[in-house]
């Protein structure tokens, strides 16, 4: 028997991000309900049955100085080698840069505290040599295996992360807070450091706990939980200031080192809630608002400029290859 009424459909929201940057929440192919395989301890701060949204702690103040670190990379050219034995290997000539913005919250001023540019030729070729393109050098970075093209771009991440660690250490001051754009990965040993993950690729929590996350209001966070992944650590979600009521709008995941005591991790979670929202971007200024923090957006622009003109570098690399350098 039918009533003649259409069943209620799912409510539709349009992601505020420019689609050219992907989506703020990128679920697995099977859908947002697909659980991550990572082991999760959700009882770090609250028992699972008591999970709820957590508001700003009134006795916690933002630090005087916040350092925000980011890196950019670009493939300047794809290359192939011709080996003496007749075989061939693919490669990429890449430029990458890392920098840190120092935000003095007392003075209300931000400045570039340091930036470094690196370049490299990434290939599995056993005989490839450094490429010299005018005054620019691309030292060889050997890649394991047969050097499939899809692995070469990923190989740039290691040297880029090393640059980020280098510039981070050079700019530290007592009592500051360091925010790394992206997962912490090998930077978990840095003190007072947060990893800032603005795109959610995986859903780590079960449906009930996820409903706490998607029900957060602007300026609230989830309880701290712990991930049992290879790069496992303490983590929590918070919602930045956002007008949209879409479930994942303005949601970011923040993480800190697993080596910290639970109380220290919870303290950093409280600190993040009074610090990160003040840097949130706005839609009319940034296509990835509010997750792409204002200082990070400015740093990305500066770093891309430091990489140099892509067309000139491509021409220089082509000329160097023809000349046999």
mmCIF file of N, CA and C in Angstrom, residues 53-57 212-222 237-252 272-278 280-281 283 289-291:
data_model
loop_
_atom_site.group_PDB
_atom_site.id
_atom_site.type_symbol
_atom_site.label_atom_id
_atom_site.label_comp_id
_atom_site.label_asym_id
_atom_site.label_seq_id
_atom_site.Cartn_x
_atom_site.Cartn_y
_atom_site.Cartn_z
ATOM 1 N N UNK A 53 30.449 17.843 22.488
ATOM 2 C CA UNK A 53 31.188 19.006 22.017
ATOM 3 C C UNK A 53 31.806 19.730 23.208
ATOM 4 N N UNK A 54 33.044 20.221 23.025
ATOM 5 C CA UNK A 54 33.755 20.919 24.097
ATOM 6 C C UNK A 54 33.961 22.372 23.684
ATOM 7 N N UNK A 55 33.598 23.268 24.574
ATOM 8 C CA UNK A 55 33.716 24.700 24.312
ATOM 9 C C UNK A 55 35.085 25.218 24.740
ATOM 10 N N UNK A 56 35.351 26.477 24.400
ATOM 11 C CA UNK A 56 36.590 27.138 24.792
ATOM 12 C C UNK A 56 36.725 27.135 26.310
ATOM 13 N N UNK A 57 37.902 26.768 26.775
ATOM 14 C CA UNK A 57 38.190 26.783 28.212
ATOM 15 C C UNK A 57 38.541 28.212 28.617
ATOM 16 N N UNK A 212 28.962 13.505 16.786
ATOM 17 C CA UNK A 212 29.409 14.569 17.687
ATOM 18 C C UNK A 212 30.263 15.573 16.906
ATOM 19 N N UNK A 213 31.131 15.044 16.030
ATOM 20 C CA UNK A 213 31.997 15.912 15.226
ATOM 21 C C UNK A 213 31.170 16.774 14.280
ATOM 22 N N UNK A 214 30.273 16.166 13.520
ATOM 23 C CA UNK A 214 29.495 16.924 12.540
ATOM 24 C C UNK A 214 28.462 17.837 13.207
ATOM 25 N N UNK A 215 28.218 17.611 14.518
ATOM 26 C CA UNK A 215 27.293 18.472 15.251
ATOM 27 C C UNK A 215 27.975 19.628 15.964
ATOM 28 N N UNK A 216 29.303 19.735 15.817
ATOM 29 C CA UNK A 216 30.010 20.835 16.470
ATOM 30 C C UNK A 216 29.530 22.184 15.953
ATOM 31 N N UNK A 217 29.452 23.153 16.824
ATOM 32 C CA UNK A 217 29.212 24.531 16.413
ATOM 33 C C UNK A 217 30.560 25.213 16.189
ATOM 34 N N UNK A 218 30.546 26.340 15.510
ATOM 35 C CA UNK A 218 31.785 27.098 15.311
ATOM 36 C C UNK A 218 32.416 27.403 16.661
ATOM 37 N N UNK A 219 33.729 27.145 16.769
ATOM 38 C CA UNK A 219 34.420 27.414 18.023
ATOM 39 C C UNK A 219 34.318 26.302 19.044
ATOM 40 N N UNK A 220 33.873 25.108 18.622
ATOM 41 C CA UNK A 220 33.849 23.948 19.502
ATOM 42 C C UNK A 220 34.779 22.872 18.959
ATOM 43 N N UNK A 221 35.178 21.955 19.818
ATOM 44 C CA UNK A 221 36.015 20.842 19.396
ATOM 45 C C UNK A 221 35.472 19.529 19.926
ATOM 46 N N UNK A 222 35.977 18.453 19.357
ATOM 47 C CA UNK A 222 35.633 17.122 19.864
ATOM 48 C C UNK A 222 36.577 16.764 21.006
ATOM 49 N N UNK A 237 38.993 16.985 16.479
ATOM 50 C CA UNK A 237 38.395 17.812 15.436
ATOM 51 C C UNK A 237 37.925 19.124 16.053
ATOM 52 N N UNK A 238 37.966 20.188 15.250
ATOM 53 C CA UNK A 238 37.335 21.437 15.676
ATOM 54 C C UNK A 238 36.691 22.102 14.469
ATOM 55 N N UNK A 239 35.673 22.904 14.757
ATOM 56 C CA UNK A 239 34.996 23.618 13.666
ATOM 57 C C UNK A 239 35.377 25.097 13.719
ATOM 58 N N UNK A 240 35.902 25.571 12.597
ATOM 59 C CA UNK A 240 36.260 26.971 12.457
ATOM 60 C C UNK A 240 35.001 27.809 12.225
ATOM 61 N N UNK A 241 35.089 29.131 12.355
ATOM 62 C CA UNK A 241 33.919 29.977 12.072
ATOM 63 C C UNK A 241 33.443 29.782 10.641
ATOM 64 N N UNK A 242 32.186 29.417 10.467
ATOM 65 C CA UNK A 242 31.642 29.133 9.138
ATOM 66 C C UNK A 242 30.138 29.352 9.173
ATOM 67 N N UNK A 243 29.596 29.850 8.072
ATOM 68 C CA UNK A 243 28.159 30.105 8.009
ATOM 69 C C UNK A 243 27.377 28.866 7.601
ATOM 70 N N UNK A 244 27.986 28.019 6.771
ATOM 71 C CA UNK A 244 27.292 26.829 6.271
ATOM 72 C C UNK A 244 26.963 25.860 7.397
ATOM 73 N N UNK A 245 25.832 25.177 7.270
ATOM 74 C CA UNK A 245 25.429 24.162 8.246
ATOM 75 C C UNK A 245 25.698 22.760 7.728
ATOM 76 N N UNK A 246 26.445 22.638 6.624
ATOM 77 C CA UNK A 246 26.802 21.322 6.092
ATOM 78 C C UNK A 246 27.605 20.549 7.134
ATOM 79 N N UNK A 247 27.449 19.219 7.185
ATOM 80 C CA UNK A 247 28.056 18.428 8.262
ATOM 81 C C UNK A 247 29.557 18.653 8.463
ATOM 82 N N UNK A 248 30.324 18.730 7.361
ATOM 83 C CA UNK A 248 31.773 18.838 7.488
ATOM 84 C C UNK A 248 32.291 20.237 7.168
ATOM 85 N N UNK A 249 31.422 21.206 7.027
ATOM 86 C CA UNK A 249 31.859 22.568 6.712
ATOM 87 C C UNK A 249 32.699 23.136 7.859
ATOM 88 N N UNK A 250 33.885 23.613 7.536
ATOM 89 C CA UNK A 250 34.745 24.237 8.535
ATOM 90 C C UNK A 250 35.402 23.281 9.506
ATOM 91 N N UNK A 251 35.262 21.973 9.297
ATOM 92 C CA UNK A 251 35.854 20.995 10.207
ATOM 93 C C UNK A 251 37.312 20.735 9.818
ATOM 94 N N UNK A 252 38.208 20.788 10.791
ATOM 95 C CA UNK A 252 39.602 20.414 10.593
ATOM 96 C C UNK A 252 39.974 19.392 11.657
ATOM 97 N N UNK A 272 44.526 24.973 20.975
ATOM 98 C CA UNK A 272 44.190 25.091 19.552
ATOM 99 C C UNK A 272 42.843 25.777 19.348
ATOM 100 N N UNK A 273 41.933 25.555 20.283
ATOM 101 C CA UNK A 273 40.580 26.098 20.136
ATOM 102 C C UNK A 273 40.538 27.607 20.335
ATOM 103 N N UNK A 274 41.479 28.153 21.098
ATOM 104 C CA UNK A 274 41.511 29.610 21.289
ATOM 105 C C UNK A 274 42.486 30.282 20.319
ATOM 106 N N UNK A 275 43.183 29.468 19.511
ATOM 107 C CA UNK A 275 44.210 30.016 18.626
ATOM 108 C C UNK A 275 43.840 29.916 17.148
ATOM 109 N N UNK A 276 43.506 28.724 16.680
ATOM 110 C CA UNK A 276 43.316 28.504 15.239
ATOM 111 C C UNK A 276 42.140 29.275 14.637
ATOM 112 N N UNK A 277 40.978 29.365 15.319
ATOM 113 C CA UNK A 277 39.854 30.072 14.689
ATOM 114 C C UNK A 277 40.149 31.516 14.310
ATOM 115 N N UNK A 278 41.062 32.188 15.004
ATOM 116 C CA UNK A 278 41.347 33.587 14.686
ATOM 117 C C UNK A 278 42.065 33.729 13.342
ATOM 118 N N UNK A 280 41.196 31.826 10.630
ATOM 119 C CA UNK A 280 40.329 31.264 9.591
ATOM 120 C C UNK A 280 40.130 32.255 8.452
ATOM 121 N N UNK A 281 40.116 31.745 7.229
ATOM 122 C CA UNK A 281 39.922 32.596 6.056
ATOM 123 C C UNK A 281 38.440 32.771 5.763
ATOM 124 N N UNK A 283 35.327 33.227 2.607
ATOM 125 C CA UNK A 283 35.085 32.754 1.239
ATOM 126 C C UNK A 283 35.407 33.763 0.147
ATOM 127 N N UNK A 289 38.209 28.487 1.990
ATOM 128 C CA UNK A 289 37.789 29.007 3.296
ATOM 129 C C UNK A 289 36.782 28.057 3.946
ATOM 130 N N UNK A 290 36.787 28.007 5.295
ATOM 131 C CA UNK A 290 37.683 28.724 6.210
ATOM 132 C C UNK A 290 38.943 27.949 6.565
ATOM 133 N N UNK A 291 39.075 26.706 6.030
ATOM 134 C CA UNK A 291 40.162 25.830 6.474
ATOM 135 C C UNK A 291 41.554 26.315 6.097
#
